[in-house]
């Protein structure tokens, strides 16, 4: 089994930055995909970014492209989401997700989820 534990959420002013972490335990994701999604109140869960564990290649939602950076440290089995130039529309619960397949932007393609971490951006 795989456990994903997020950390790093909090309250930040518009224009500020936060870094989220997601540590995986139980099994490595070598060769497969880890991702971040977010869900604001009353809205569906939406794709933020994904990384292919082996190659390190990344994809981003248009809404965060140029502001967010996803990276991973293989030795720590951890992915990091650096979020810059935050705005109130980024306020949501952020979830880390993983799959041993080629996960896409659909949350249904991921098998493992963290508990979520709240990010609140004040104006």
PDB file of C-alpha atoms in Angstrom:
ATOM      1  CA  UNK A   1       0.000   0.000   0.000  1.00  0.00           C
ATOM      2  CA  UNK A   2       0.947   3.624  -0.434  1.00  0.00           C
ATOM      3  CA  UNK A   3       0.469   6.485   1.978  1.00  0.00           C
ATOM      4  CA  UNK A   4       0.686  10.114   0.919  1.00  0.00           C
ATOM      5  CA  UNK A   5       1.122  12.853   3.499  1.00  0.00           C
ATOM      6  CA  UNK A   6       0.897  16.521   2.534  1.00  0.00           C
ATOM      7  CA  UNK A   7       2.263  19.467   4.450  1.00  0.00           C
ATOM      8  CA  UNK A   8       2.993  23.140   3.921  1.00  0.00           C
ATOM      9  CA  UNK A   9      -0.428  24.717   3.587  1.00  0.00           C
ATOM     10  CA  UNK A  10      -1.423  27.875   5.372  1.00  0.00           C
ATOM     11  CA  UNK A  11      -2.584  31.469   5.096  1.00  0.00           C
ATOM     12  CA  UNK A  12      -0.742  33.872   2.827  1.00  0.00           C
ATOM     13  CA  UNK A  13      -1.415  37.302   1.373  1.00  0.00           C
ATOM     14  CA  UNK A  14      -2.019  37.793  -2.317  1.00  0.00           C
ATOM     15  CA  UNK A  15       1.274  37.881  -4.175  1.00  0.00           C
ATOM     16  CA  UNK A  16       2.944  35.631  -1.635  1.00  0.00           C
ATOM     17  CA  UNK A  17       4.368  32.139  -1.890  1.00  0.00           C
ATOM     18  CA  UNK A  18       3.954  28.747  -0.290  1.00  0.00           C
ATOM     19  CA  UNK A  19       5.611  25.384  -0.800  1.00  0.00           C
ATOM     20  CA  UNK A  20       3.616  22.200  -0.410  1.00  0.00           C
ATOM     21  CA  UNK A  21       5.241  18.845   0.210  1.00  0.00           C
ATOM     22  CA  UNK A  22       3.925  15.351  -0.340  1.00  0.00           C
ATOM     23  CA  UNK A  23       5.820  12.432   1.136  1.00  0.00           C
ATOM     24  CA  UNK A  24       5.067   8.946  -0.131  1.00  0.00           C
ATOM     25  CA  UNK A  25       5.661   5.840   1.923  1.00  0.00           C
ATOM     26  CA  UNK A  26       5.055   2.173   1.421  1.00  0.00           C
ATOM     27  CA  UNK A  27       6.195   1.928  -2.175  1.00  0.00           C
ATOM     28  CA  UNK A  28       8.076   4.151  -4.601  1.00  0.00           C
ATOM     29  CA  UNK A  29       6.443   5.628  -7.687  1.00  0.00           C
ATOM     30  CA  UNK A  30       9.424   4.984  -9.908  1.00  0.00           C
ATOM     31  CA  UNK A  31       8.330   5.229 -13.515  1.00  0.00           C
ATOM     32  CA  UNK A  32       4.836   6.513 -12.809  1.00  0.00           C
ATOM     33  CA  UNK A  33       2.952   9.669 -11.865  1.00  0.00           C
ATOM     34  CA  UNK A  34       2.339  11.933  -8.912  1.00  0.00           C
ATOM     35  CA  UNK A  35       0.102  14.971  -9.071  1.00  0.00           C
ATOM     36  CA  UNK A  36      -1.557  17.805  -7.206  1.00  0.00           C
ATOM     37  CA  UNK A  37      -5.235  18.629  -7.366  1.00  0.00           C
ATOM     38  CA  UNK A  38      -7.233  21.265  -5.544  1.00  0.00           C
ATOM     39  CA  UNK A  39     -10.813  21.719  -4.496  1.00  0.00           C
ATOM     40  CA  UNK A  40     -12.449  24.987  -3.520  1.00  0.00           C
ATOM     41  CA  UNK A  41     -15.755  25.082  -1.621  1.00  0.00           C
ATOM     42  CA  UNK A  42     -18.664  24.233  -3.882  1.00  0.00           C
ATOM     43  CA  UNK A  43     -16.413  23.333  -6.794  1.00  0.00           C
ATOM     44  CA  UNK A  44     -15.164  20.105  -8.323  1.00  0.00           C
ATOM     45  CA  UNK A  45     -11.678  18.850  -7.721  1.00  0.00           C
ATOM     46  CA  UNK A  46      -9.399  20.258 -10.397  1.00  0.00           C
ATOM     47  CA  UNK A  47      -6.013  19.315 -11.757  1.00  0.00           C
ATOM     48  CA  UNK A  48      -3.076  21.524 -10.814  1.00  0.00           C
ATOM     49  CA  UNK A  49       0.100  19.747 -11.932  1.00  0.00           C
ATOM     50  CA  UNK A  50       1.652  16.310 -12.440  1.00  0.00           C
ATOM     51  CA  UNK A  51       5.131  14.849 -12.627  1.00  0.00           C
ATOM     52  CA  UNK A  52       6.332  11.620 -14.159  1.00  0.00           C
ATOM     53  CA  UNK A  53       8.477  10.202 -11.416  1.00  0.00           C
ATOM     54  CA  UNK A  54      11.203   8.590 -13.491  1.00  0.00           C
ATOM     55  CA  UNK A  55      11.818  11.301 -16.098  1.00  0.00           C
ATOM     56  CA  UNK A  56      10.821  14.283 -13.967  1.00  0.00           C
ATOM     57  CA  UNK A  57       8.722  15.767 -16.763  1.00  0.00           C
ATOM     58  CA  UNK A  58       5.865  18.003 -15.666  1.00  0.00           C
ATOM     59  CA  UNK A  59       2.516  19.331 -16.874  1.00  0.00           C
ATOM     60  CA  UNK A  60       0.500  22.204 -15.453  1.00  0.00           C
ATOM     61  CA  UNK A  61      -3.007  23.553 -15.589  1.00  0.00           C
ATOM     62  CA  UNK A  62      -3.197  26.788 -17.560  1.00  0.00           C
ATOM     63  CA  UNK A  63      -4.357  28.621 -14.447  1.00  0.00           C
ATOM     64  CA  UNK A  64      -1.076  27.967 -12.625  1.00  0.00           C
ATOM     65  CA  UNK A  65       1.419  27.785 -15.479  1.00  0.00           C
ATOM     66  CA  UNK A  66       4.315  30.158 -14.889  1.00  0.00           C
ATOM     67  CA  UNK A  67       3.469  30.551 -11.195  1.00  0.00           C
ATOM     68  CA  UNK A  68       3.665  27.006  -9.804  1.00  0.00           C
ATOM     69  CA  UNK A  69       6.584  24.602 -10.083  1.00  0.00           C
ATOM     70  CA  UNK A  70       6.391  20.887  -9.355  1.00  0.00           C
ATOM     71  CA  UNK A  71       9.517  18.926  -8.545  1.00  0.00           C
ATOM     72  CA  UNK A  72      10.520  15.695  -6.856  1.00  0.00           C
ATOM     73  CA  UNK A  73      13.386  14.334  -4.795  1.00  0.00           C
ATOM     74  CA  UNK A  74      13.668  10.637  -5.501  1.00  0.00           C
ATOM     75  CA  UNK A  75      15.796   9.858  -2.471  1.00  0.00           C
ATOM     76  CA  UNK A  76      13.103  11.283  -0.184  1.00  0.00           C
ATOM     77  CA  UNK A  77      10.124   9.907  -2.128  1.00  0.00           C
ATOM     78  CA  UNK A  78       8.750  13.432  -1.948  1.00  0.00           C
ATOM     79  CA  UNK A  79       7.244  15.902  -4.387  1.00  0.00           C
ATOM     80  CA  UNK A  80       7.186  19.648  -3.878  1.00  0.00           C
ATOM     81  CA  UNK A  81       4.768  22.218  -5.255  1.00  0.00           C
ATOM     82  CA  UNK A  82       6.270  25.689  -5.164  1.00  0.00           C
ATOM     83  CA  UNK A  83       3.480  28.229  -5.500  1.00  0.00           C
ATOM     84  CA  UNK A  84       4.366  31.838  -6.287  1.00  0.00           C
ATOM     85  CA  UNK A  85       2.295  34.932  -7.064  1.00  0.00           C
ATOM     86  CA  UNK A  86      -0.652  33.444  -5.235  1.00  0.00           C
ATOM     87  CA  UNK A  87      -4.054  35.056  -5.622  1.00  0.00           C
ATOM     88  CA  UNK A  88      -7.383  34.525  -3.824  1.00  0.00           C
ATOM     89  CA  UNK A  89      -8.572  32.231  -6.644  1.00  0.00           C
ATOM     90  CA  UNK A  90      -5.883  29.753  -5.546  1.00  0.00           C
ATOM     91  CA  UNK A  91      -7.651  29.260  -2.210  1.00  0.00           C
ATOM     92  CA  UNK A  92      -8.574  25.590  -1.885  1.00  0.00           C
ATOM     93  CA  UNK A  93      -7.735  22.319  -0.230  1.00  0.00           C
ATOM     94  CA  UNK A  94      -4.761  20.889  -2.095  1.00  0.00           C
ATOM     95  CA  UNK A  95      -4.492  17.127  -2.499  1.00  0.00           C
ATOM     96  CA  UNK A  96      -1.515  15.017  -3.473  1.00  0.00           C
ATOM     97  CA  UNK A  97      -2.296  12.001  -5.652  1.00  0.00           C
ATOM     98  CA  UNK A  98      -0.381   9.078  -7.076  1.00  0.00           C
ATOM     99  CA  UNK A  99      -0.759   6.232  -9.483  1.00  0.00           C
ATOM    100  CA  UNK A 100       1.400   3.429 -10.851  1.00  0.00           C
ATOM    101  CA  UNK A 101      -0.015   4.168 -14.292  1.00  0.00           C
ATOM    102  CA  UNK A 102       0.264   7.226 -16.530  1.00  0.00           C
ATOM    103  CA  UNK A 103      -2.055   9.489 -14.581  1.00  0.00           C
ATOM    104  CA  UNK A 104      -3.616  12.429 -16.373  1.00  0.00           C
ATOM    105  CA  UNK A 105      -5.657  15.474 -15.410  1.00  0.00           C
ATOM    106  CA  UNK A 106      -8.677  13.388 -14.432  1.00  0.00           C
ATOM    107  CA  UNK A 107      -8.692  12.651 -10.695  1.00  0.00           C
ATOM    108  CA  UNK A 108     -10.243   9.280 -11.490  1.00  0.00           C
ATOM    109  CA  UNK A 109      -6.932   8.138 -12.950  1.00  0.00           C
ATOM    110  CA  UNK A 110      -5.234   8.260  -9.539  1.00  0.00           C
ATOM    111  CA  UNK A 111      -5.386   5.494  -6.969  1.00  0.00           C
ATOM    112  CA  UNK A 112      -3.778   7.061  -3.931  1.00  0.00           C
ATOM    113  CA  UNK A 113      -4.647  10.317  -2.213  1.00  0.00           C
ATOM    114  CA  UNK A 114      -3.390  12.340   0.704  1.00  0.00           C
ATOM    115  CA  UNK A 115      -5.624  13.891   3.322  1.00  0.00           C
ATOM    116  CA  UNK A 116      -5.351  17.391   1.863  1.00  0.00           C
ATOM    117  CA  UNK A 117      -3.851  20.640   3.090  1.00  0.00           C
ATOM    118  CA  UNK A 118      -5.636  23.993   3.192  1.00  0.00           C
ATOM    119  CA  UNK A 119      -4.243  26.945   1.280  1.00  0.00           C
ATOM    120  CA  UNK A 120      -5.896  30.294   1.916  1.00  0.00           C
ATOM    121  CA  UNK A 121      -4.890  33.429   0.037  1.00  0.00           C
ATOM    122  CA  UNK A 122      -6.163  36.707   1.408  1.00  0.00           C
ATOM    123  CA  UNK A 123      -6.669  39.785  -0.762  1.00  0.00           C
TER     124      UNK A 123
END
